[in-house]
């Protein structure tokens, strides 16, 4: 009796795993969000900006800074952005 119960449970788990796997997507194409945002960047304002804030968002800020500088260079503008991940408290103080 116990063997039948374990077999039924194993079958239910396997069926659930296959069902969840079937819901996945093989579309691994990059999002066009960066391109859309880049096309609307005007690169106006101060040419040199620096900021500080949470180290948790350092990777996101590094990506933003790199993309923004590249877009502005393509538009013939020179900008310099710097982000110091010194902590959210320091970022609020500098704000």
Coordinates of C-alpha atoms in Angstrom, one line a residue:
X1 CA 0.0 0.0 0.0
X2 CA 2.8 2.4 0.9
X3 CA 4.5 1.7 -2.4
X4 CA 1.4 2.7 -4.4
X5 CA 1.1 5.9 -2.4
X6 CA 4.7 6.8 -3.0
X7 CA 4.4 6.0 -6.7
X8 CA 1.3 8.1 -7.0
X9 CA 3.0 11.0 -5.2
X10 CA 6.1 10.7 -7.4
X11 CA 3.8 10.7 -10.5
X12 CA 2.0 13.8 -9.3
X13 CA 5.3 15.7 -8.7
X14 CA 6.6 14.7 -12.1
X15 CA 3.4 15.8 -13.8
X16 CA 3.5 19.1 -12.0
X17 CA 7.1 19.6 -13.0
X18 CA 6.3 19.0 -16.7
X19 CA 3.4 21.3 -16.5
X20 CA 5.5 24.1 -15.1
X21 CA 8.2 23.5 -17.6
X22 CA 5.7 23.8 -20.4
X23 CA 4.7 27.2 -19.3
X24 CA 8.3 28.6 -19.8
X25 CA 9.4 30.6 -22.7
X26 CA 12.4 30.1 -25.0
X27 CA 12.4 33.7 -26.1
X28 CA 15.8 34.9 -24.7
X29 CA 16.0 37.9 -26.9
X30 CA 17.2 41.1 -25.3
X31 CA 14.6 43.7 -24.4
X32 CA 14.5 46.8 -26.6
X33 CA 13.9 49.0 -23.5
X34 CA 17.4 50.4 -23.6
X35 CA 17.1 51.3 -27.3
X36 CA 13.8 53.0 -26.8
X37 CA 15.0 55.0 -23.8
X38 CA 18.2 55.9 -25.6
X39 CA 16.4 57.3 -28.6
X40 CA 14.6 59.8 -26.3
X41 CA 17.7 61.0 -24.4
X42 CA 18.4 64.7 -25.1
X43 CA 21.8 64.9 -23.3
X44 CA 20.9 68.5 -22.3
X45 CA 21.8 70.1 -19.0
X46 CA 25.1 70.0 -17.1
X47 CA 28.0 68.1 -18.8
X48 CA 29.4 66.9 -15.5
X49 CA 27.3 65.3 -12.8
X50 CA 28.2 63.2 -9.8
X51 CA 26.0 61.4 -7.3
X52 CA 26.2 59.0 -4.4
X53 CA 23.8 56.5 -3.0
X54 CA 23.1 52.8 -2.2
X55 CA 25.7 50.2 -3.2
X56 CA 22.7 47.9 -4.0
X57 CA 22.1 49.8 -7.1
X58 CA 25.7 50.2 -8.2
X59 CA 25.3 47.7 -11.1
X60 CA 22.2 49.4 -12.4
X61 CA 23.9 52.8 -12.2
X62 CA 27.0 51.6 -14.0
X63 CA 24.8 50.3 -16.8
X64 CA 22.9 53.6 -17.0
X65 CA 26.0 55.7 -16.9
X66 CA 27.7 53.7 -19.7
X67 CA 24.6 53.7 -21.9
X68 CA 23.9 57.4 -21.4
X69 CA 27.5 58.5 -22.1
X70 CA 27.5 56.3 -25.3
X71 CA 24.2 57.8 -26.5
X72 CA 25.3 61.3 -25.9
X73 CA 28.6 60.7 -27.7
X74 CA 26.6 59.4 -30.7
X75 CA 24.7 62.7 -30.6
X76 CA 28.0 64.7 -30.5
X77 CA 27.7 65.7 -26.8
X78 CA 30.3 65.2 -24.1
X79 CA 29.0 64.3 -20.7
X80 CA 30.6 62.9 -17.6
X81 CA 28.5 61.0 -15.0
X82 CA 29.9 59.5 -11.8
X83 CA 28.2 57.4 -9.2
X84 CA 29.7 56.7 -5.8
X85 CA 28.1 53.7 -4.1
X86 CA 28.9 55.1 -0.6
X87 CA 25.6 54.1 1.0
X88 CA 22.1 55.5 1.0
X89 CA 22.7 57.7 4.1
X90 CA 25.6 59.4 2.3
X91 CA 23.6 59.9 -0.8
X92 CA 20.8 61.6 1.2
X93 CA 23.4 63.9 2.8
X94 CA 24.9 64.9 -0.5
X95 CA 21.5 65.5 -2.0

